[in-house]
């Protein structure tokens, strides 16, 4: 009976391993299709390299626009009747340039809080801080938040 159970387990492991390999290939293909990068994988005769480039750039710009609009909406929802100041125009432009790359919903909430904080207390969030946060994954940002007492990450 033990050998039979081991044989069943081995079959399941083999099936899962095969599925993972198949899934990874399909995942890459799906990513390639989503971002119009499939030209070498599954070329479509009617689409040129330029057509795929334009499709990818349009998709990227749409995603960046959606990211910015979500961060602005989240920031708007956080705001009440606090007195504000205009942020430095250079800071704001750089903030927007970096924020458009933030896709994770939890990170978007963090960036929304940063924008609100900067409006309430102009100059409180440095560009260097934004650059560091931009390069962090969600998990890294959560560890950073737990291990720091920075006012940046703890306002309500």
PDB file of C-alpha atoms in Angstrom:
ATOM      1  CA  UNK A   1       0.000   0.000   0.000  1.00  0.00           C
ATOM      2  CA  UNK A   2       2.899   2.334   0.817  1.00  0.00           C
ATOM      3  CA  UNK A   3       4.398   1.830  -2.643  1.00  0.00           C
ATOM      4  CA  UNK A   4       1.009   2.561  -4.191  1.00  0.00           C
ATOM      5  CA  UNK A   5       0.709   5.865  -2.231  1.00  0.00           C
ATOM      6  CA  UNK A   6       4.246   6.812  -3.231  1.00  0.00           C
ATOM      7  CA  UNK A   7       3.437   6.021  -6.847  1.00  0.00           C
ATOM      8  CA  UNK A   8       0.302   8.219  -6.689  1.00  0.00           C
ATOM      9  CA  UNK A   9       2.292  11.042  -5.106  1.00  0.00           C
ATOM     10  CA  UNK A  10       5.001  10.742  -7.773  1.00  0.00           C
ATOM     11  CA  UNK A  11       2.352  10.858 -10.511  1.00  0.00           C
ATOM     12  CA  UNK A  12       0.813  13.975  -8.974  1.00  0.00           C
ATOM     13  CA  UNK A  13       4.218  15.668  -8.687  1.00  0.00           C
ATOM     14  CA  UNK A  14       4.992  14.802 -12.304  1.00  0.00           C
ATOM     15  CA  UNK A  15       1.595  16.145 -13.416  1.00  0.00           C
ATOM     16  CA  UNK A  16       2.097  19.355 -11.469  1.00  0.00           C
ATOM     17  CA  UNK A  17       5.645  19.747 -12.823  1.00  0.00           C
ATOM     18  CA  UNK A  18       4.414  19.271 -16.375  1.00  0.00           C
ATOM     19  CA  UNK A  19       1.553  21.699 -15.790  1.00  0.00           C
ATOM     20  CA  UNK A  20       3.922  24.326 -14.380  1.00  0.00           C
ATOM     21  CA  UNK A  21       6.136  24.056 -17.458  1.00  0.00           C
ATOM     22  CA  UNK A  22       3.128  24.307 -19.761  1.00  0.00           C
ATOM     23  CA  UNK A  23       1.682  27.153 -17.719  1.00  0.00           C
ATOM     24  CA  UNK A  24       4.925  29.137 -17.797  1.00  0.00           C
ATOM     25  CA  UNK A  25       5.085  28.869 -21.566  1.00  0.00           C
ATOM     26  CA  UNK A  26       1.462  29.926 -21.876  1.00  0.00           C
ATOM     27  CA  UNK A  27       2.053  32.725 -19.370  1.00  0.00           C
ATOM     28  CA  UNK A  28       4.944  34.094 -21.423  1.00  0.00           C
ATOM     29  CA  UNK A  29       2.796  33.872 -24.526  1.00  0.00           C
ATOM     30  CA  UNK A  30      -0.054  35.711 -22.776  1.00  0.00           C
ATOM     31  CA  UNK A  31       2.345  38.440 -21.628  1.00  0.00           C
ATOM     32  CA  UNK A  32       3.729  38.696 -25.155  1.00  0.00           C
ATOM     33  CA  UNK A  33       0.219  39.065 -26.555  1.00  0.00           C
ATOM     34  CA  UNK A  34      -0.861  41.550 -23.877  1.00  0.00           C
ATOM     35  CA  UNK A  35       2.096  43.831 -24.595  1.00  0.00           C
ATOM     36  CA  UNK A  36       2.239  43.218 -28.360  1.00  0.00           C
ATOM     37  CA  UNK A  37       5.585  41.417 -28.087  1.00  0.00           C
ATOM     38  CA  UNK A  38       4.555  38.230 -29.855  1.00  0.00           C
ATOM     39  CA  UNK A  39       6.246  38.907 -33.202  1.00  0.00           C
ATOM     40  CA  UNK A  40       8.875  36.187 -32.737  1.00  0.00           C
ATOM     41  CA  UNK A  41       6.558  33.737 -30.935  1.00  0.00           C
ATOM     42  CA  UNK A  42       3.362  33.800 -32.979  1.00  0.00           C
ATOM     43  CA  UNK A  43       3.787  36.234 -35.861  1.00  0.00           C
ATOM     44  CA  UNK A  44       0.671  37.491 -37.552  1.00  0.00           C
ATOM     45  CA  UNK A  45       1.405  38.122 -41.207  1.00  0.00           C
ATOM     46  CA  UNK A  46      -0.715  41.269 -41.375  1.00  0.00           C
ATOM     47  CA  UNK A  47       1.046  42.973 -38.476  1.00  0.00           C
ATOM     48  CA  UNK A  48       4.364  44.689 -38.939  1.00  0.00           C
ATOM     49  CA  UNK A  49       6.956  45.458 -36.315  1.00  0.00           C
ATOM     50  CA  UNK A  50       5.797  49.080 -36.430  1.00  0.00           C
ATOM     51  CA  UNK A  51       2.174  48.061 -35.874  1.00  0.00           C
ATOM     52  CA  UNK A  52       3.132  46.006 -32.824  1.00  0.00           C
ATOM     53  CA  UNK A  53       5.273  48.856 -31.507  1.00  0.00           C
ATOM     54  CA  UNK A  54       2.405  51.314 -31.802  1.00  0.00           C
ATOM     55  CA  UNK A  55       0.040  48.866 -30.107  1.00  0.00           C
ATOM     56  CA  UNK A  56       2.492  48.326 -27.246  1.00  0.00           C
ATOM     57  CA  UNK A  57       3.120  52.038 -26.753  1.00  0.00           C
ATOM     58  CA  UNK A  58      -0.594  52.768 -26.767  1.00  0.00           C
ATOM     59  CA  UNK A  59      -1.216  50.001 -24.230  1.00  0.00           C
ATOM     60  CA  UNK A  60       1.615  51.305 -22.038  1.00  0.00           C
ATOM     61  CA  UNK A  61       0.288  54.857 -22.159  1.00  0.00           C
ATOM     62  CA  UNK A  62      -3.225  53.690 -21.325  1.00  0.00           C
ATOM     63  CA  UNK A  63      -1.936  51.733 -18.348  1.00  0.00           C
ATOM     64  CA  UNK A  64       0.120  54.710 -17.143  1.00  0.00           C
ATOM     65  CA  UNK A  65      -2.902  56.995 -17.487  1.00  0.00           C
ATOM     66  CA  UNK A  66      -5.042  54.541 -15.530  1.00  0.00           C
ATOM     67  CA  UNK A  67      -2.370  54.334 -12.799  1.00  0.00           C
ATOM     68  CA  UNK A  68      -2.230  58.120 -12.452  1.00  0.00           C
ATOM     69  CA  UNK A  69      -5.996  58.503 -12.418  1.00  0.00           C
ATOM     70  CA  UNK A  70      -6.305  55.832  -9.726  1.00  0.00           C
ATOM     71  CA  UNK A  71      -3.650  57.486  -7.534  1.00  0.00           C
ATOM     72  CA  UNK A  72      -5.301  60.900  -7.961  1.00  0.00           C
ATOM     73  CA  UNK A  73      -8.720  59.412  -7.099  1.00  0.00           C
ATOM     74  CA  UNK A  74      -7.335  57.686  -4.011  1.00  0.00           C
ATOM     75  CA  UNK A  75      -5.631  60.903  -2.924  1.00  0.00           C
ATOM     76  CA  UNK A  76      -8.831  62.867  -3.522  1.00  0.00           C
ATOM     77  CA  UNK A  77     -10.767  60.391  -1.369  1.00  0.00           C
ATOM     78  CA  UNK A  78      -8.222  60.831   1.457  1.00  0.00           C
ATOM     79  CA  UNK A  79      -8.533  64.618   1.476  1.00  0.00           C
ATOM     80  CA  UNK A  80     -10.948  66.550   3.639  1.00  0.00           C
ATOM     81  CA  UNK A  81     -10.802  70.215   4.623  1.00  0.00           C
ATOM     82  CA  UNK A  82      -7.097  70.413   5.425  1.00  0.00           C
ATOM     83  CA  UNK A  83      -5.390  73.646   4.426  1.00  0.00           C
ATOM     84  CA  UNK A  84      -2.940  73.070   1.577  1.00  0.00           C
ATOM     85  CA  UNK A  85      -0.102  74.664  -0.321  1.00  0.00           C
ATOM     86  CA  UNK A  86       0.904  74.273  -3.928  1.00  0.00           C
ATOM     87  CA  UNK A  87       3.601  71.645  -4.286  1.00  0.00           C
ATOM     88  CA  UNK A  88       6.769  72.629  -6.076  1.00  0.00           C
ATOM     89  CA  UNK A  89       5.959  72.330  -9.803  1.00  0.00           C
ATOM     90  CA  UNK A  90       9.131  70.339 -10.493  1.00  0.00           C
ATOM     91  CA  UNK A  91       8.289  67.990  -7.606  1.00  0.00           C
ATOM     92  CA  UNK A  92       4.764  67.496  -8.941  1.00  0.00           C
ATOM     93  CA  UNK A  93       5.912  66.728 -12.492  1.00  0.00           C
ATOM     94  CA  UNK A  94       8.473  64.214 -11.221  1.00  0.00           C
ATOM     95  CA  UNK A  95       5.893  62.703  -8.867  1.00  0.00           C
ATOM     96  CA  UNK A  96       3.514  62.175 -11.790  1.00  0.00           C
ATOM     97  CA  UNK A  97       6.299  60.729 -13.968  1.00  0.00           C
ATOM     98  CA  UNK A  98       7.158  58.195 -11.266  1.00  0.00           C
ATOM     99  CA  UNK A  99       3.587  57.480 -10.149  1.00  0.00           C
ATOM    100  CA  UNK A 100       2.514  56.417 -13.623  1.00  0.00           C
ATOM    101  CA  UNK A 101       4.700  53.329 -13.145  1.00  0.00           C
ATOM    102  CA  UNK A 102       2.936  52.244  -9.941  1.00  0.00           C
ATOM    103  CA  UNK A 103       0.595  49.347 -10.742  1.00  0.00           C
ATOM    104  CA  UNK A 104       0.078  47.573  -7.413  1.00  0.00           C
ATOM    105  CA  UNK A 105      -3.130  48.791  -5.688  1.00  0.00           C
ATOM    106  CA  UNK A 106      -1.481  48.893  -2.240  1.00  0.00           C
ATOM    107  CA  UNK A 107       1.445  50.897  -3.599  1.00  0.00           C
ATOM    108  CA  UNK A 108      -1.006  53.226  -5.344  1.00  0.00           C
ATOM    109  CA  UNK A 109      -2.596  53.894  -1.936  1.00  0.00           C
ATOM    110  CA  UNK A 110       0.830  54.735  -0.542  1.00  0.00           C
ATOM    111  CA  UNK A 111       1.525  57.142  -3.412  1.00  0.00           C
ATOM    112  CA  UNK A 112      -1.894  58.727  -2.878  1.00  0.00           C
ATOM    113  CA  UNK A 113      -1.029  59.361   0.778  1.00  0.00           C
ATOM    114  CA  UNK A 114       2.301  60.842  -0.298  1.00  0.00           C
ATOM    115  CA  UNK A 115       0.557  63.285  -2.630  1.00  0.00           C
ATOM    116  CA  UNK A 116      -1.874  64.320   0.096  1.00  0.00           C
ATOM    117  CA  UNK A 117       1.007  64.815   2.543  1.00  0.00           C
ATOM    118  CA  UNK A 118       2.892  66.969   0.060  1.00  0.00           C
ATOM    119  CA  UNK A 119      -0.183  69.168  -0.460  1.00  0.00           C
ATOM    120  CA  UNK A 120      -0.636  69.620   3.279  1.00  0.00           C
ATOM    121  CA  UNK A 121       3.043  70.191   3.997  1.00  0.00           C
ATOM    122  CA  UNK A 122       4.933  71.161   0.844  1.00  0.00           C
ATOM    123  CA  UNK A 123       8.524  69.947   0.873  1.00  0.00           C
ATOM    124  CA  UNK A 124       7.858  67.110   3.309  1.00  0.00           C
ATOM    125  CA  UNK A 125       8.494  64.303   0.810  1.00  0.00           C
ATOM    126  CA  UNK A 126      11.789  64.433  -1.032  1.00  0.00           C
ATOM    127  CA  UNK A 127      12.310  63.354  -4.610  1.00  0.00           C
ATOM    128  CA  UNK A 128      14.953  60.946  -3.357  1.00  0.00           C
ATOM    129  CA  UNK A 129      12.301  59.271  -1.181  1.00  0.00           C
ATOM    130  CA  UNK A 130      10.050  58.959  -4.229  1.00  0.00           C
ATOM    131  CA  UNK A 131      12.884  57.440  -6.262  1.00  0.00           C
ATOM    132  CA  UNK A 132      13.509  54.856  -3.563  1.00  0.00           C
ATOM    133  CA  UNK A 133       9.815  54.021  -3.223  1.00  0.00           C
ATOM    134  CA  UNK A 134       9.454  53.739  -6.990  1.00  0.00           C
ATOM    135  CA  UNK A 135      12.031  50.961  -7.062  1.00  0.00           C
ATOM    136  CA  UNK A 136      10.478  49.024  -4.173  1.00  0.00           C
ATOM    137  CA  UNK A 137       8.114  46.129  -4.535  1.00  0.00           C
ATOM    138  CA  UNK A 138       5.007  46.089  -2.391  1.00  0.00           C
ATOM    139  CA  UNK A 139       6.626  43.581  -0.025  1.00  0.00           C
ATOM    140  CA  UNK A 140       9.764  45.726   0.352  1.00  0.00           C
ATOM    141  CA  UNK A 141       7.669  48.814   1.059  1.00  0.00           C
ATOM    142  CA  UNK A 142       5.748  46.981   3.787  1.00  0.00           C
ATOM    143  CA  UNK A 143       8.987  45.849   5.433  1.00  0.00           C
ATOM    144  CA  UNK A 144      10.319  49.401   5.150  1.00  0.00           C
ATOM    145  CA  UNK A 145       7.130  50.760   6.700  1.00  0.00           C
ATOM    146  CA  UNK A 146       7.354  48.332   9.619  1.00  0.00           C
ATOM    147  CA  UNK A 147      11.030  49.116  10.246  1.00  0.00           C
ATOM    148  CA  UNK A 148      10.959  52.887  10.087  1.00  0.00           C
ATOM    149  CA  UNK A 149       9.389  55.661  12.057  1.00  0.00           C
ATOM    150  CA  UNK A 150       9.324  57.962   9.062  1.00  0.00           C
ATOM    151  CA  UNK A 151       6.399  60.395   9.232  1.00  0.00           C
ATOM    152  CA  UNK A 152       6.005  59.838   5.519  1.00  0.00           C
ATOM    153  CA  UNK A 153       4.543  56.381   5.935  1.00  0.00           C
ATOM    154  CA  UNK A 154       2.506  56.854   9.111  1.00  0.00           C
ATOM    155  CA  UNK A 155       0.139  59.764   8.516  1.00  0.00           C
ATOM    156  CA  UNK A 156      -3.549  58.947   8.345  1.00  0.00           C
TER     157      UNK A 156
END
